[in-house]
Structure formats: structure tokens, C-alpha cells
GROMACS .gro file of C-alpha atoms in nm:
model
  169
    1UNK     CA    1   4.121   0.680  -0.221
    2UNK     CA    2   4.203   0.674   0.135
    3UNK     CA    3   4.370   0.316   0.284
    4UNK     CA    4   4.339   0.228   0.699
    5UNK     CA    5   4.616  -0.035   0.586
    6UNK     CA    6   4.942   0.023   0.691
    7UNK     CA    7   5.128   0.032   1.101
    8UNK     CA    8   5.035   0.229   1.382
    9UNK     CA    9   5.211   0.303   1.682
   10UNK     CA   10   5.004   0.385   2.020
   11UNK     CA   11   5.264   0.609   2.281
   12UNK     CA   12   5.083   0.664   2.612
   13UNK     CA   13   5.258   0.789   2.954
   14UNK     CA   14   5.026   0.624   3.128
   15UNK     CA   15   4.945   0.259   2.970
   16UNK     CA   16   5.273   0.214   2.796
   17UNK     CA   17   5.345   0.149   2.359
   18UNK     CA   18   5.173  -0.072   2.137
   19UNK     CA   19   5.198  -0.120   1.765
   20UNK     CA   20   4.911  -0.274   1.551
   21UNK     CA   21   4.906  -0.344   1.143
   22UNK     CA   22   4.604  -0.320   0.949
   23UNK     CA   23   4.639  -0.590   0.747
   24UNK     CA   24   4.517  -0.570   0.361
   25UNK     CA   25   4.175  -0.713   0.456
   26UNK     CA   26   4.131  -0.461   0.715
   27UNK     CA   27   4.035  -0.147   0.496
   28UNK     CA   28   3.794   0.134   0.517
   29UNK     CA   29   3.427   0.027   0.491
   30UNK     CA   30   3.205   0.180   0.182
   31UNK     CA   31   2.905   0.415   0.319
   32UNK     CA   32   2.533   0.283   0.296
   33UNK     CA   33   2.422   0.407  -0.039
   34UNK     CA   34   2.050   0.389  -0.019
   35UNK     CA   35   1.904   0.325  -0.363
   36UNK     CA   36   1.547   0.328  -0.205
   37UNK     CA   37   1.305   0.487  -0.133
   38UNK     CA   38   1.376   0.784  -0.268
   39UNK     CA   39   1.413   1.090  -0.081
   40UNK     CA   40   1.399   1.333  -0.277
   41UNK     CA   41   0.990   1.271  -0.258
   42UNK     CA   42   0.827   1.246   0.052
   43UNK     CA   43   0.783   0.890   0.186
   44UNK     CA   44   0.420   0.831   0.262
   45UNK     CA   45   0.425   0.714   0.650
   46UNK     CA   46   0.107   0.522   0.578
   47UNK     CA   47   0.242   0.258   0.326
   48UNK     CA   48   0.571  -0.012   0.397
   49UNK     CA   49   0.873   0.123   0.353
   50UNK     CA   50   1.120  -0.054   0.129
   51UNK     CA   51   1.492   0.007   0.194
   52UNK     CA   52   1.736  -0.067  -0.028
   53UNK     CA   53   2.133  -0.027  -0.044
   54UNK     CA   54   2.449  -0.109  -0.293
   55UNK     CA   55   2.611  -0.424  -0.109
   56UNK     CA   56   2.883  -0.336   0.099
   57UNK     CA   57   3.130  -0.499   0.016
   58UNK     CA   58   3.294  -0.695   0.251
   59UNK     CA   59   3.064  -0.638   0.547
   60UNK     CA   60   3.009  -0.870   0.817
   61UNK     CA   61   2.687  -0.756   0.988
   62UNK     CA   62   2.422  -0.487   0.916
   63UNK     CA   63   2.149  -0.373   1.150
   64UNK     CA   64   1.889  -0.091   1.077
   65UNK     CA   65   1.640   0.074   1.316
   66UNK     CA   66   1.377   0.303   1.255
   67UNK     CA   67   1.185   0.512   1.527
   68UNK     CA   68   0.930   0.774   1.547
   69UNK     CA   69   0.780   1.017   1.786
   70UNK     CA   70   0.369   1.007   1.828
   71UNK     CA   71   0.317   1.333   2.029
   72UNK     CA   72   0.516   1.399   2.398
   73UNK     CA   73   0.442   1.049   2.535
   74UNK     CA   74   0.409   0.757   2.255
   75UNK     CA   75   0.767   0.644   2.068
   76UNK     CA   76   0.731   0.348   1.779
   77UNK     CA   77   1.045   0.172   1.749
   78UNK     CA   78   1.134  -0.059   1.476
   79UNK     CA   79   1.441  -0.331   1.414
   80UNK     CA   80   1.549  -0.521   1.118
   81UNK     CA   81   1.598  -0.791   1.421
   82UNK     CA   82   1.443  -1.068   1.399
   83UNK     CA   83   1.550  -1.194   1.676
   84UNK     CA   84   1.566  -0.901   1.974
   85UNK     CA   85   1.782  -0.884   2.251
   86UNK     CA   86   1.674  -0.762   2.609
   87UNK     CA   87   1.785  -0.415   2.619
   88UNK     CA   88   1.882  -0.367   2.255
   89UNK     CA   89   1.615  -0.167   2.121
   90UNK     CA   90   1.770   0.145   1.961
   91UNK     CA   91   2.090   0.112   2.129
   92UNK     CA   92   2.405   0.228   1.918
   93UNK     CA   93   2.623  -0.092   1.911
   94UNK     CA   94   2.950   0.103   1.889
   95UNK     CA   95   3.247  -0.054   1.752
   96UNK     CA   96   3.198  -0.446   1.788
   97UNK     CA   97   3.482  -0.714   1.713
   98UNK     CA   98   3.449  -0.931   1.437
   99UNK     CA   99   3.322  -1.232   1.648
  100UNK     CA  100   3.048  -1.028   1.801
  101UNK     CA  101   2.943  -0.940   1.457
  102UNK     CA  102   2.913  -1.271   1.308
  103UNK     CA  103   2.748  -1.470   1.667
  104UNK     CA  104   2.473  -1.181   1.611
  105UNK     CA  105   2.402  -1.243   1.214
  106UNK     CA  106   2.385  -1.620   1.351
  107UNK     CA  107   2.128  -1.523   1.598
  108UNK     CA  108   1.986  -1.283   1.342
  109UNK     CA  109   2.001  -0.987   1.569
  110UNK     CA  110   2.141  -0.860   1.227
  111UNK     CA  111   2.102  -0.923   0.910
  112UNK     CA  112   2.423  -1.055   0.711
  113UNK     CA  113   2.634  -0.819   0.541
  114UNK     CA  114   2.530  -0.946   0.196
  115UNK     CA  115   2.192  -0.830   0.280
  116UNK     CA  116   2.040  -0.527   0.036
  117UNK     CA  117   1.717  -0.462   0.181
  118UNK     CA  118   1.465  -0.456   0.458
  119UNK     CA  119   1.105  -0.332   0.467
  120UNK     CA  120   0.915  -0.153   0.773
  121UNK     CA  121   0.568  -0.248   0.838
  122UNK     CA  122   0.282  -0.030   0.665
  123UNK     CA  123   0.158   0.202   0.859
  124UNK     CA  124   0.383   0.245   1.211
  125UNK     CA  125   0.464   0.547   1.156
  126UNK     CA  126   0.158   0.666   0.995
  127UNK     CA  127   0.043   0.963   1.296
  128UNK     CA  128   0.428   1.017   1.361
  129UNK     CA  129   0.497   1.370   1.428
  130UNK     CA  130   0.853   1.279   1.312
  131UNK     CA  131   1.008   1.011   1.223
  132UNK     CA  132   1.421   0.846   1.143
  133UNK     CA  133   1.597   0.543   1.028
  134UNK     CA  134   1.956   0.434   1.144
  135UNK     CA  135   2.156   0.190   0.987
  136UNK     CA  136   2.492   0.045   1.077
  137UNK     CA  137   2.779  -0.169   0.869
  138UNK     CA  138   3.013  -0.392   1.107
  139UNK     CA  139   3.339  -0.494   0.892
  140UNK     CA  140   3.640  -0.649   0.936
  141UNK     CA  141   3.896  -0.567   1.243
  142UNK     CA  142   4.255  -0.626   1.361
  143UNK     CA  143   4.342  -0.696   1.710
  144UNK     CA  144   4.631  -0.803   1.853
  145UNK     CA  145   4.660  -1.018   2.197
  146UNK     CA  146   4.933  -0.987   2.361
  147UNK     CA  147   5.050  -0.665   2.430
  148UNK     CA  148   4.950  -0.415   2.668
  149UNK     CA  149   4.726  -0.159   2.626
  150UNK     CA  150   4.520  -0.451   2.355
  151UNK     CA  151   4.466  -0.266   2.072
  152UNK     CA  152   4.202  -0.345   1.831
  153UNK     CA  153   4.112  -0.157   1.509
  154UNK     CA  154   3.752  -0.228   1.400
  155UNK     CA  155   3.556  -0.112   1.060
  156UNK     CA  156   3.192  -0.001   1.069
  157UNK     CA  157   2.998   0.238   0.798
  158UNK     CA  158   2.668   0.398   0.955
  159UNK     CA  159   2.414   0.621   0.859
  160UNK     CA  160   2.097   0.834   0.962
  161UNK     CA  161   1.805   0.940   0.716
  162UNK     CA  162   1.518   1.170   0.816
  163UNK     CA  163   1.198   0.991   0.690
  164UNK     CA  164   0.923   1.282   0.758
  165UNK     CA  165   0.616   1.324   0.998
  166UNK     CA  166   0.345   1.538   1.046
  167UNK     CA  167   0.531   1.806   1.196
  168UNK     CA  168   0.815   1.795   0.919
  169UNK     CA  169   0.779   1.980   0.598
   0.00000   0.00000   0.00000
């Protein structure tokens, strides 16, 4: 039941006050509930691997990433990119502004936030000694312009499954 809505008040001693509102649109993001696969069973490395999640409602951008470790020298990374960037692969995006968001569900270096599911390729991760999935929800932000330090308050929901691997039990 918490809100983000509401005033805030930045005091520094260094970089001087700022206030910022979080406006009614601007709320708390809902976390990734994954409806599949389910892991409470062991997901067999070997087959595709269908994801699944309750929309997030009012998401701009989602991006998921899956990676696994094939003994000490071999790493298989995965992106729900379709389109990748340069140095992107695996890299946490942080907190992005709204406009960053939505040029990268253009480009489809995410998928839009009324997406519900993504599949990895069969067998990737099949000899994986272990293996993980991330997945991160960009929402909506407040920023203001014109004052100094720029504040900006930005929304994102993320989480982090353990998949298995040969050396998991």
C-alpha cells in the first residue's frame, strides 16, 4: 500500500535545495511476477525456455537477459534484444529516463512494457554448470529542469531467478 506520490525536498551543503513532486502517474512499479516456468521443478536446460509474467502495469520498457557459465572459460549470454547494442550485453541499465526507455522499445533493444513473455533458445544452456535470468521494468519518472542540483525520480521493478546447471542441485 505504499505511494512514491507526494513532495520531496533535497538539502545538500554542497549542491544547494531542490524540491521535486511525484506526480499521480509517477507511482511505485509492481514486481515481475513470473507465472512461467515454474520453479518449483527443475527447468530442463536442454529444452526452450518459456517466460512468462502478469503485465506490469504501466511499464514503459522491459528487458530480460539470461547467462550461463560452461566451465572456467566459456560464458553463454542471452537477450530478449532483438536488436543489440555495442557494449550492452549483460550490462545493468540502471535507472533510465523515460525517453531513453521508449527510443530503446522503438529500436527494440527492449521489448514494450505490455510485453508478457519471451522464450530462450533450446538448448544454450544445456552443459551449463550454472545458469541465471535477469529481468528489468523501466516506468514512469519525474524530472524537473530548471533547478540546480536536476533532480529526477525514475521507476523500475527488476528481478533475478536462478535457472539450474549441472553443478546446482
Amino acid at each position: 500500500s505504499a505511494s512514491l506520490v507526494g513532495k520531496y525536498s533535497l538539502s545538500t551543503n554542497y549542491t544547494g535545495n531542490v524540491d521535486i513532486e511525484a506526480p499521480s502517474n509517477v507511482n511505485f512499479l509492481d514486481p515481475i511476477a513470473l507465472t512461467a516456468p515454474n520453479l518449483d521443478n527443475k527447468i530442463d536446460l536442454k529444452k526452450a525456455i518459456s517466460f512468462a509474467w502478469k503485465q506490469i502495469p504501466n511499464a514503459l520498457g522491459l528487458h530480460a537477459s539470461a547467462f550461463g557459465m560452461e566451465g572456467k572459460n566459456t560464458v553463454i549470454i542471452w537477450s530478449s534484444s532483438e536488436k543489440m547494442e555495442d557494449d550492452a550485453m549483460m550490462s545493468n541499465y540502471g535507472f533510465m529516463q523515460m525517453a531513453e526507455v521508449r527510443a530503446k522499445v522503438t529500436e527494440t533493444v527492449f521489448m514494450p512494457g505490455s510485453a508478457t513473455s519471451v522464450d530462450v533458445p533450446a538448448g544454450i544452456f544445456a552443459n551449463a554448470d550454472m545458469a541465471m535470468m535477469q529481468m528489468a521494468g523501466y516506468g514512469p519518472g519525474a524530472a524537473l529542469d530548471k533547478a540546480q542540483p536536476l533532480p529526477r525520480i525514475q521507476t523500475k521493478t527488476s528481478l533475478q531467478v536462478m535457472l539450474g546447471g549441472k553443478k546446482m542441485r
